[in-house]
Coordinates of C-alpha atoms (C1' of nucleotides) in Angstrom, one line a residue:
Chain V
X1 CA 136.7 96.0 102.7
X2 CA 137.2 92.6 104.0
X3 CA 139.9 91.1 106.1
X4 CA 140.0 87.5 107.5
X5 CA 141.7 85.2 109.8
X6 CA 141.4 81.8 110.8
X7 CA 140.1 81.2 114.1
X8 CA 139.4 78.2 116.3
X9 CA 136.0 78.8 117.7
X10 CA 133.7 76.6 119.5
X11 CA 130.8 76.9 117.2
X12 CA 128.3 75.6 119.7
X13 CA 128.5 77.8 122.5
X14 CA 125.5 76.5 124.4
X15 CA 123.3 77.6 121.5
X16 CA 122.2 74.2 120.5
X17 CA 118.8 74.3 122.4
X18 CA 117.1 71.9 120.0
X19 CA 115.1 69.6 122.2
X20 CA 112.1 67.9 121.0
X21 CA 110.9 66.6 124.3
X22 CA 112.6 63.8 125.8
X23 CA 110.8 61.5 128.1
X24 CA 114.0 59.6 128.0
X25 CA 116.5 62.2 128.7
X26 CA 119.1 60.9 126.3
X27 CA 117.0 62.2 123.5
X28 CA 118.6 65.5 122.9
X29 CA 122.0 63.9 122.6
X30 CA 120.9 60.9 120.6
X31 CA 118.4 62.3 118.1
X32 CA 120.5 65.1 116.7
X33 CA 123.8 63.9 115.7
X34 CA 122.9 64.7 112.2
X35 CA 125.2 64.9 109.5
X36 CA 124.7 67.5 106.9
X37 CA 124.3 67.4 103.1
X38 CA 122.9 70.4 101.6
X39 CA 120.9 68.5 99.0
X40 CA 123.0 65.5 98.5
X41 CA 120.8 64.7 95.6
X42 CA 122.0 67.5 93.5
X43 CA 125.4 68.3 94.7
X44 CA 128.9 67.0 93.9
X45 CA 130.4 65.2 96.7
X46 CA 133.3 67.3 97.2
X47 CA 131.1 70.1 98.4
X48 CA 129.2 68.0 100.9
X49 CA 130.2 65.7 103.4
X50 CA 128.7 65.3 106.6
X51 CA 129.8 66.8 109.9
X52 CA 132.8 65.7 111.7
X53 CA 131.5 64.7 115.0
X54 CA 133.2 66.2 117.9
X55 CA 135.7 68.2 116.3
X56 CA 135.7 72.0 117.2
X57 CA 135.1 73.9 114.0
X58 CA 137.6 76.1 112.5
X59 CA 135.8 79.3 111.3
X60 CA 137.2 82.1 109.2
X61 CA 136.7 85.5 110.6
X62 CA 135.5 88.0 108.1
X63 CA 134.9 91.7 108.3
X64 CA 132.5 93.5 106.1
X65 CA 131.8 97.2 105.8
X66 CA 128.3 98.5 105.7
X67 CA 126.5 97.7 102.6
X68 CA 128.8 95.2 101.3
X69 CA 127.9 91.8 99.9
X70 CA 128.8 88.7 102.0
X71 CA 127.6 86.5 99.3
X72 CA 125.3 87.0 96.3
X73 CA 122.4 85.2 94.8
X74 CA 123.5 82.3 92.8
X75 CA 126.9 81.9 94.6
X76 CA 127.8 78.4 95.3
X77 CA 127.2 77.5 98.9
X78 CA 130.5 76.9 100.6
X79 CA 129.9 78.0 104.1
X80 CA 127.3 79.0 106.6
X81 CA 128.0 82.0 108.9
X82 CA 127.7 83.3 112.2
X83 CA 127.4 87.1 113.1
X84 CA 130.0 88.2 115.7
X85 CA 129.0 91.8 115.6
X86 CA 126.8 94.0 113.6
X87 CA 123.8 93.1 111.5
X88 CA 123.4 91.1 108.3
X89 CA 120.3 90.9 106.1
X90 CA 119.6 88.1 103.7
X91 CA 117.4 89.1 100.8
X92 CA 116.2 88.4 97.4
X93 CA 115.6 90.7 94.4
X94 CA 112.8 90.0 92.4
X95 CA 112.6 90.4 88.6
X96 CA 110.4 93.4 88.9
X97 CA 113.1 95.1 90.9
X98 CA 111.6 94.8 94.3
X99 CA 113.7 93.5 97.1
X100 CA 112.4 91.1 99.7
X101 CA 114.2 90.8 103.0
X102 CA 114.2 87.2 104.4
X103 CA 115.7 88.1 107.7
X104 CA 117.9 90.4 109.7
X105 CA 120.7 88.6 111.7
X106 CA 122.2 90.1 114.7
X107 CA 125.1 89.1 116.8
X108 CA 125.2 85.4 117.7
X109 CA 122.8 84.5 115.0
X110 CA 123.4 82.0 112.2
X111 CA 122.6 82.7 108.4
X112 CA 123.5 81.3 105.2
X113 CA 122.0 77.8 105.9
X114 CA 120.2 77.0 102.6
X115 CA 119.3 73.8 100.9
X116 CA 120.6 73.3 97.4
X117 CA 123.8 74.0 95.7
X118 CA 123.7 77.7 95.5
X119 CA 122.4 80.6 97.6
X120 CA 119.0 81.7 96.5
X121 CA 119.3 84.6 98.9
X122 CA 122.0 87.2 99.0
X123 CA 123.7 88.4 102.3
X124 CA 124.7 92.0 102.8
X125 CA 126.2 93.8 105.8
X126 CA 123.5 96.2 107.2
X127 CA 126.1 97.7 109.4
X128 CA 129.9 97.2 109.6
X129 CA 130.2 93.7 110.9
X130 CA 132.2 90.7 111.7
X131 CA 131.1 87.3 110.8
X132 CA 132.6 83.8 111.0
X133 CA 132.3 81.5 108.1
X134 CA 132.2 77.8 108.7
X135 CA 133.1 76.0 105.5
X136 CA 131.2 72.7 104.7
X137 CA 134.1 71.4 103.0
X138 CA 136.2 71.6 106.1
X139 CA 134.0 69.3 108.0
X140 CA 135.0 65.8 107.9
X141 CA 132.7 63.2 106.3
X142 CA 130.3 61.4 108.8
X143 CA 129.9 58.4 107.0
X144 CA 129.5 55.7 109.6
X145 CA 126.7 53.3 108.8
X146 CA 124.6 55.1 111.3
X147 CA 125.2 58.3 109.6
X148 CA 122.6 57.6 106.9
X149 CA 119.6 58.2 109.0
X150 CA 121.0 61.4 110.6
X151 CA 121.9 62.7 107.3
X152 CA 118.4 62.0 106.2
X153 CA 116.7 63.8 109.1
X154 CA 118.9 66.8 108.7
X155 CA 118.1 66.9 105.0
X156 CA 114.3 66.9 106.0
X157 CA 115.0 70.0 108.2
X158 CA 116.8 71.8 105.3
X159 CA 114.0 71.1 103.0
X160 CA 111.4 72.4 105.5
X161 CA 113.5 75.4 105.8
X162 CA 113.6 75.9 102.1
X163 CA 109.9 75.7 101.8
X164 CA 109.3 78.0 104.8
X165 CA 111.7 80.6 103.3
X166 CA 109.9 80.4 100.0
X167 CA 106.6 80.7 101.6
X168 CA 107.7 83.8 103.5
X169 CA 109.0 85.5 100.3
X170 CA 105.8 84.6 98.5
X171 CA 103.8 86.5 101.2
X172 CA 105.7 89.7 101.1
X173 CA 104.3 92.4 98.8
X174 CA 103.1 90.2 96.0
X175 CA 99.7 90.8 94.4
X176 CA 96.9 88.4 94.8
X177 CA 97.4 87.3 91.2
X178 CA 101.1 86.5 91.9
X179 CA 100.4 84.7 95.1
X180 CA 97.8 82.5 93.4
X181 CA 99.8 81.8 90.3
X182 CA 102.7 80.7 92.4
X183 CA 100.3 78.5 94.4
X184 CA 99.0 76.8 91.3
X185 CA 102.2 76.3 89.7
X186 CA 103.6 74.7 93.0
X187 CA 100.8 72.2 92.9
X188 CA 101.3 71.7 89.2
X189 CA 104.8 70.9 89.8
X190 CA 104.0 68.2 92.3
X191 CA 102.0 66.2 89.9
X192 CA 102.5 65.6 86.2
X193 CA 100.7 67.4 83.4
X194 CA 98.7 70.4 83.4
X195 CA 95.8 69.1 85.6
X196 CA 95.7 70.1 89.2
X197 CA 93.4 68.6 91.6
X198 CA 93.1 70.9 94.5
X199 CA 92.7 69.0 97.8
X200 CA 91.8 72.1 99.9
X201 CA 88.9 74.6 99.9
X202 CA 89.1 78.2 98.8
X203 CA 89.3 79.1 102.5
X204 CA 92.5 77.0 103.0
X205 CA 94.0 78.6 100.0
X206 CA 93.1 82.1 101.2
X207 CA 94.6 81.3 104.7
X208 CA 97.7 80.1 103.0
X209 CA 98.2 83.0 100.8
X210 CA 97.1 85.6 103.3
X211 CA 94.1 86.7 101.4
X212 CA 90.4 86.3 101.7
X213 CA 88.2 83.7 100.2
X214 CA 86.6 86.3 98.0
X215 CA 89.9 87.5 96.5
X216 CA 90.9 83.9 95.8
X217 CA 87.7 83.2 94.1
X218 CA 87.8 86.4 92.0
X219 CA 91.4 86.0 90.9
X220 CA 90.7 82.3 89.9
X221 CA 87.8 83.6 87.8
X222 CA 90.0 86.3 86.3
X223 CA 92.6 83.6 85.4
X224 CA 89.9 81.7 83.7
X225 CA 88.6 84.8 81.7
X226 CA 92.2 85.5 80.8
X227 CA 92.5 81.8 79.6
X228 CA 95.4 81.1 81.9
X229 CA 93.5 78.2 83.3
X230 CA 90.3 76.3 82.8
X231 CA 88.1 75.5 85.7
X232 CA 86.0 72.3 84.9
X233 CA 85.1 72.4 88.5
X234 CA 86.1 74.6 91.4
X235 CA 88.7 72.0 92.6
X236 CA 89.9 71.0 89.3
X237 CA 92.3 73.4 87.6
X238 CA 93.8 72.9 84.3
X239 CA 96.8 75.2 83.4
X240 CA 96.2 76.4 79.8
X241 CA 99.2 78.8 79.7
X242 CA 101.7 77.8 82.2
X243 CA 104.3 80.3 80.9
X244 CA 102.0 83.3 81.3
X245 CA 101.5 82.1 84.9
X246 CA 105.2 81.7 85.4
X247 CA 105.7 85.2 84.1
X248 CA 103.4 86.7 86.8
X249 CA 105.4 85.0 89.5
X250 CA 108.9 85.9 88.4
Chain M
X1 CA 89.1 57.7 113.1
X2 CA 92.7 56.6 113.6
X3 CA 94.2 53.3 113.6
X4 CA 97.8 52.5 113.6
X5 CA 100.4 49.8 113.3
X6 CA 104.1 49.8 113.7
X7 CA 105.9 49.5 110.4
X8 CA 109.6 49.2 109.8
X9 CA 110.3 51.8 107.2
X10 CA 113.5 53.1 105.8
X11 CA 112.9 56.7 106.6
X12 CA 115.0 58.3 104.0
X13 CA 113.7 56.3 101.1
X14 CA 111.8 57.6 98.4
X15 CA 108.2 56.8 98.4
X16 CA 108.9 54.4 95.6
X17 CA 110.8 52.1 98.1
X18 CA 107.8 52.3 100.6
X19 CA 106.1 49.8 98.9
X20 CA 103.5 47.2 99.9
X21 CA 105.4 44.5 98.2
X22 CA 108.4 45.1 100.3
X23 CA 110.1 42.2 101.7
X24 CA 109.3 43.5 105.0
X25 CA 106.4 41.7 105.6
X26 CA 104.7 43.7 108.3
X27 CA 104.6 46.7 106.1
X28 CA 102.8 45.0 103.3
X29 CA 100.0 43.9 105.6
X30 CA 99.8 47.4 107.1
X31 CA 99.5 49.1 103.6
X32 CA 97.2 46.6 102.4
X33 CA 94.9 47.2 105.3
X34 CA 94.8 51.0 104.4
X35 CA 94.3 50.4 100.8
X36 CA 97.5 52.4 100.3
X37 CA 99.3 52.3 97.1
X38 CA 102.3 54.6 96.7
X39 CA 102.8 56.3 93.4
X40 CA 106.2 57.1 92.5
X41 CA 105.0 59.4 89.7
X42 CA 103.7 62.1 91.8
X43 CA 107.1 63.4 93.0
X44 CA 109.7 65.0 90.9
X45 CA 113.0 63.2 91.4
X46 CA 115.0 66.0 92.5
X47 CA 112.8 66.7 95.4
X48 CA 112.9 63.2 96.9
X49 CA 115.3 60.5 97.5
X50 CA 118.8 61.5 97.0
X51 CA 119.6 61.2 100.7
X52 CA 121.5 58.4 101.7
X53 CA 119.3 56.0 103.3
X54 CA 119.7 52.8 104.9
X55 CA 119.2 52.8 108.5
X56 CA 115.7 51.7 109.2
X57 CA 113.5 53.4 111.6
X58 CA 110.4 52.2 113.1
X59 CA 107.4 54.6 112.1
X60 CA 104.0 54.3 113.2
X61 CA 101.4 54.3 110.4
X62 CA 98.5 56.5 111.3
X63 CA 95.3 57.2 109.5
X64 CA 93.3 60.3 109.8
X65 CA 89.9 61.1 108.3
X66 CA 89.5 64.5 106.5
X67 CA 89.3 67.4 108.9
X68 CA 90.7 65.6 111.8
X69 CA 93.5 67.0 114.0
X70 CA 96.9 65.1 113.8
X71 CA 98.2 67.2 116.6
X72 CA 97.1 70.5 118.1
X73 CA 98.9 73.8 119.0
X74 CA 100.7 73.2 122.4
X75 CA 101.0 69.5 122.1
X76 CA 104.3 68.2 123.2
X77 CA 106.6 67.3 120.3
X78 CA 107.1 63.6 120.2
X79 CA 107.5 63.0 116.7
X80 CA 107.8 64.3 113.1
X81 CA 105.8 62.9 110.3
X82 CA 105.8 61.9 106.7
X83 CA 102.8 62.0 104.5
X84 CA 102.1 58.7 102.7
X85 CA 99.0 59.6 101.1
X86 CA 96.5 62.6 101.1
X87 CA 97.2 66.2 102.2
X88 CA 97.9 67.7 105.6
X89 CA 97.9 71.4 106.6
X90 CA 99.9 73.0 109.4
X91 CA 98.3 76.0 110.8
X92 CA 98.0 78.5 113.6
X93 CA 94.9 80.3 114.8
X94 CA 95.5 83.8 115.9
X95 CA 93.8 85.3 118.9
X96 CA 91.5 87.4 116.5
X97 CA 90.1 84.1 115.1
X98 CA 92.0 84.2 111.8
X99 CA 93.7 81.2 110.6
X100 CA 97.1 81.2 109.2
X101 CA 98.2 78.1 107.1
X102 CA 102.0 77.6 107.3
X103 CA 102.0 74.9 104.7
X104 CA 100.4 72.0 102.9
X105 CA 102.0 68.8 102.8
X106 CA 101.4 66.2 100.2
X107 CA 102.5 62.7 99.6
X108 CA 106.1 62.1 100.5
X109 CA 106.6 65.4 102.4
X110 CA 107.7 65.8 106.0
X111 CA 105.9 68.0 108.6
X112 CA 105.9 68.5 112.2
X113 CA 109.6 69.4 112.5
X114 CA 109.6 72.2 114.9
X115 CA 112.1 73.7 117.4
X116 CA 111.1 73.7 120.9
X117 CA 109.2 71.5 123.3
X118 CA 105.7 71.8 121.9
X119 CA 104.0 72.4 118.6
X120 CA 103.2 76.0 117.8
X121 CA 101.4 74.9 114.8
X122 CA 98.5 72.5 114.6
X123 CA 98.4 69.7 111.9
X124 CA 95.1 68.7 110.4
X125 CA 94.1 66.3 107.6
X126 CA 93.0 68.2 104.5
X127 CA 91.8 65.0 103.0
X128 CA 91.7 61.5 104.4
X129 CA 95.3 60.7 104.7
X130 CA 97.9 58.2 106.0
X131 CA 100.9 59.4 107.7
X132 CA 104.0 57.8 109.3
X133 CA 105.0 59.2 112.8
X134 CA 108.8 58.9 113.6
X135 CA 109.3 59.3 117.2
X136 CA 112.3 61.3 118.4
X137 CA 112.6 58.9 121.4
X138 CA 113.1 56.2 118.8
X139 CA 116.1 57.8 117.4
X140 CA 118.8 56.3 119.3
X141 CA 121.4 55.4 116.7
X142 CA 123.7 58.1 117.7
X143 CA 125.2 59.1 120.8
X144 CA 128.5 60.1 122.6
X145 CA 130.8 62.9 122.3
X146 CA 130.9 62.7 118.6
X147 CA 127.5 64.3 118.5
X148 CA 128.2 67.5 119.8
X149 CA 129.0 69.5 116.6
X150 CA 126.4 67.7 114.6
X151 CA 124.0 68.4 117.2
X152 CA 124.9 72.0 117.2
X153 CA 124.6 72.6 113.5
X154 CA 121.2 70.6 113.5
X155 CA 120.1 73.1 116.3
X156 CA 121.0 75.9 114.0
X157 CA 118.9 74.7 111.3
X158 CA 115.9 74.2 113.5
X159 CA 116.3 77.8 114.8
X160 CA 116.5 79.1 111.3
X161 CA 113.3 77.2 110.6
X162 CA 111.6 78.5 113.5
X163 CA 112.5 82.0 112.4
X164 CA 111.4 81.5 108.9
X165 CA 108.1 80.2 110.0
X166 CA 107.4 83.0 112.4
X167 CA 108.3 85.4 109.6
X168 CA 105.8 83.7 107.2
X169 CA 103.1 83.9 109.8
X170 CA 103.8 87.5 110.4
X171 CA 103.5 88.4 106.6
X172 CA 100.2 86.8 106.2
X173 CA 97.2 89.0 106.5
X174 CA 98.3 91.2 109.2
X175 CA 98.0 95.0 109.1
X176 CA 100.9 97.4 108.9
X177 CA 100.6 98.1 112.6
X178 CA 100.7 94.6 113.5
X179 CA 103.8 93.9 111.4
X180 CA 105.6 96.9 112.6
X181 CA 104.7 96.1 116.4
X182 CA 105.9 92.6 116.0
X183 CA 109.1 93.9 114.4
X184 CA 109.9 96.4 117.2
X185 CA 109.1 93.9 119.8
X186 CA 111.4 91.4 118.2
X187 CA 114.3 93.7 118.2
X188 CA 113.4 95.0 121.8
X189 CA 113.7 91.3 123.0
X190 CA 117.1 91.0 121.4
X191 CA 118.4 93.8 123.7
X192 CA 117.5 94.7 127.2
X193 CA 115.4 97.5 128.3
X194 CA 112.9 99.5 126.3
X195 CA 115.3 101.2 123.9
X196 CA 115.8 99.9 120.4
X197 CA 118.6 101.1 118.1
X198 CA 117.5 100.1 114.7
X199 CA 120.5 99.3 112.5
X200 CA 118.5 99.4 109.3
X201 CA 116.8 101.9 107.0
X202 CA 113.1 102.3 106.8
X203 CA 113.5 100.8 103.3
X204 CA 115.1 97.7 105.0
X205 CA 112.1 97.4 107.4
X206 CA 109.7 97.8 104.6
X207 CA 111.2 95.1 102.5
X208 CA 111.3 92.8 105.4
X209 CA 107.6 93.4 106.4
X210 CA 106.3 93.5 102.8
X211 CA 105.2 97.2 103.1
X212 CA 106.4 100.4 101.5
X213 CA 108.7 102.7 103.0
X214 CA 106.0 105.3 103.3
X215 CA 103.6 102.9 105.4
X216 CA 106.4 102.1 107.7
X217 CA 107.1 105.8 108.3
X218 CA 103.4 106.6 108.8
X219 CA 102.9 103.8 111.0
X220 CA 105.9 104.6 113.2
X221 CA 104.6 108.2 113.4
X222 CA 101.2 106.9 114.3
X223 CA 102.6 104.8 117.1
X224 CA 104.4 108.0 118.4
X225 CA 101.2 110.0 118.3
X226 CA 99.5 107.1 120.2
X227 CA 102.2 107.2 122.7
X228 CA 103.1 103.6 122.2
X229 CA 106.7 104.5 121.4
X230 CA 109.0 107.6 121.5
X231 CA 111.2 108.6 118.6
X232 CA 114.2 110.6 119.8
X233 CA 115.7 110.0 116.3
X234 CA 114.4 108.0 113.4
X235 CA 116.6 105.0 114.1
X236 CA 116.2 105.2 117.9
X237 CA 113.0 103.8 119.3
X238 CA 111.9 103.8 123.0
X239 CA 109.0 101.5 123.8
X240 CA 106.7 103.5 126.0
X241 CA 103.9 100.7 126.2
X242 CA 105.2 97.4 125.4
X243 CA 101.9 95.8 126.5
X244 CA 99.9 97.7 124.1
X245 CA 102.3 96.8 121.1
X246 CA 102.0 93.3 122.4
X247 CA 98.3 93.4 122.3
X248 CA 98.4 94.5 118.7
X249 CA 100.4 91.5 117.8
X250 CA 98.6 88.7 119.5
Chain R
dC1 C1' 127.2 126.3 103.5
dG2 C1' 125.5 123.2 100.2
dC3 C1' 124.6 118.8 98.6
dA4 C1' 123.0 114.0 99.3
dT5 C1' 120.6 110.7 101.8
dA6 C1' 117.2 109.3 104.7
dC7 C1' 112.9 110.2 106.5
dT8 C1' 108.1 112.3 106.9
dT9 C1' 103.8 114.0 105.2
dG10 C1' 99.8 114.9 102.0
dA11 C1' 96.4 113.7 98.5
dA12 C1' 94.8 110.7 94.8
dC13 C1' 94.4 106.2 93.5
dA14 C1' 94.3 101.0 93.1
dA15 C1' 94.0 96.8 95.3
dT16 C1' 92.0 94.1 98.6
dG17 C1' 88.8 93.3 102.4
dT18 C1' 83.9 93.3 103.9
dC19 C1' 79.2 92.6 103.8
dA20 C1' 75.6 90.8 101.3
dA21 C1' 73.2 88.2 97.9
dC22 C1' 73.2 84.6 94.9
dC23 C1' 74.7 80.3 92.5
dT24 C1' 75.7 75.2 92.3
dG25 C1' 76.4 70.7 93.4
dT26 C1' 75.5 67.1 96.7
dG27 C1' 73.3 64.4 100.1
dT28 C1' 69.0 63.5 102.5
dG29 C1' 64.4 62.5 103.4
dG30 C1' 59.7 62.2 101.8
Chain C
dC1 C1' 62.3 60.9 91.7
dC2 C1' 61.7 65.3 93.6
dA3 C1' 62.0 68.9 97.2
dC4 C1' 65.0 70.8 100.4
dA5 C1' 68.9 72.0 103.1
dC6 C1' 73.5 72.8 103.3
dA7 C1' 78.2 73.8 102.4
dG8 C1' 81.3 75.6 99.2
dG9 C1' 81.9 78.8 95.8
dT10 C1' 80.9 83.2 93.0
dT11 C1' 79.7 87.8 92.1
dG12 C1' 78.5 92.7 93.2
dA13 C1' 78.7 97.1 95.8
dC14 C1' 81.0 99.6 98.8
dA15 C1' 84.7 100.6 102.6
dT16 C1' 89.3 100.3 104.0
dT17 C1' 94.0 99.8 103.6
dG18 C1' 98.1 100.5 101.6
dT19 C1' 100.5 102.2 97.4
dT20 C1' 101.9 105.8 94.5
dC21 C1' 103.4 110.1 93.3
dA22 C1' 104.9 114.3 94.8
dA23 C1' 106.6 117.7 97.9
dG24 C1' 108.7 119.1 101.9
dT25 C1' 111.8 118.3 106.3
dA26 C1' 115.7 116.7 109.0
dT27 C1' 120.4 115.1 109.2
dG28 C1' 125.0 114.2 108.2
dC29 C1' 129.1 115.1 105.6
dG30 C1' 132.2 117.2 102.2

DNA sequence: CGCATACTTGAACAATGTCAACCTGTGTGG
DNA sequence: CCACACAGGTTGACATTGTTCAAGTATGCG
């Protein structure tokens, strides 16, 4: 099943290749000392805490047999992981029983980095594998006064990651209606009320959802016929039945 | 087209704190010049703020007319951005002329965070908009030996983000053959040589690529008939014509 | 050897893309 | 104020792709 041992491992191993261009050379060292707070806004402090600068991380070595769950959808986020051997998949089961795989993670790769308090994706062993879990709670707080900005920028990266993952899951094997419903709900949630003013053209929407402009237009018209939305004008959408739209998505 | 001014803004603040009435006089002047009036109501509370803020960063306020490029594919990464008003899209033009939109970014959202030295995605103004550019080279608050671990973890997040973006782009409006070719090349690039041992089932591949198991199987067989690959066994793939596969993807 | 699981193949079907025509609102110039 | 052009959007007919359902073929393991 699963055995474990604490191991002192140097987490970095020259993998930190992040380097957004430095004309100043120092940049890579200075710009990224970012503490981490997976959604500090919504989480209790005891689970968070920034990164201890400098300390080598103690990771817990875990072994999983093929097919076993490493963590499940909904589990509290306590760690992120690195694959030492084998392959891991991160995936989501949709309400209609379909499975969407977010990614495969092979030796040396990191998985389990998610924003928010709990895992939206499950992780499972594709093959027998060994992973190292790095607990967030084991990391010392990074709370110097300068830490705030770093924390913030790290939070930005995590938020971008969350959005990107959601986008990928939206694009995989969902119908045009599901994609468009999700899109409209997304924009409705950014504003207040049931009115959505779309800033973009049908072509933009199509290119975002991986559809053609004609399909977007037809689906929008169908939603209107089905009284899910009203379309006072092509860019102005009124949600008439948000719950039915939500049902399409889930 | 584009005018700019340096403003001292607290980067992690919610939009509500980026207000023209700020005691920071320069900001007030800048915002007034653009007729910018932030609206705290447009963002759900749980999506913004929350991050400890405090360290001020100098952001450059930029204004773009509808349709203008903010940065292009291939540009050197110098900054990341925050939308103050309007909507921005980040997108990629594929070699066959199709456009894939990675995301839309509305007021308060961050874009332009990418791993690597140059932007793989272009950013364009969907509407007239105001954004703040935060230059990486301006982030010098942190340095020294303490930064190593934090730097590493930040790098992990950026790498995950990169993979997730690539996955989303792969899923949008690409044929089964293109998806599978990209998948095989991805795994081929993780190993050495032309032999790929697939750790996962056809079902896993299908769920990753947003296809059915039958389509994956058929496409694989077609690749074999076309002599793009050899299939000594179903999990063992030999790339016989990597360039032709690459051509499918690009 | 026989069963179970993974995989492949075929045929019918549904969803979406493609091509083409046609609206509709908006701005411009007469 | 109207005529016109133009861009964005909608709709219809048909083609294509991928899915679904069903059957059949390895392959591995007791």
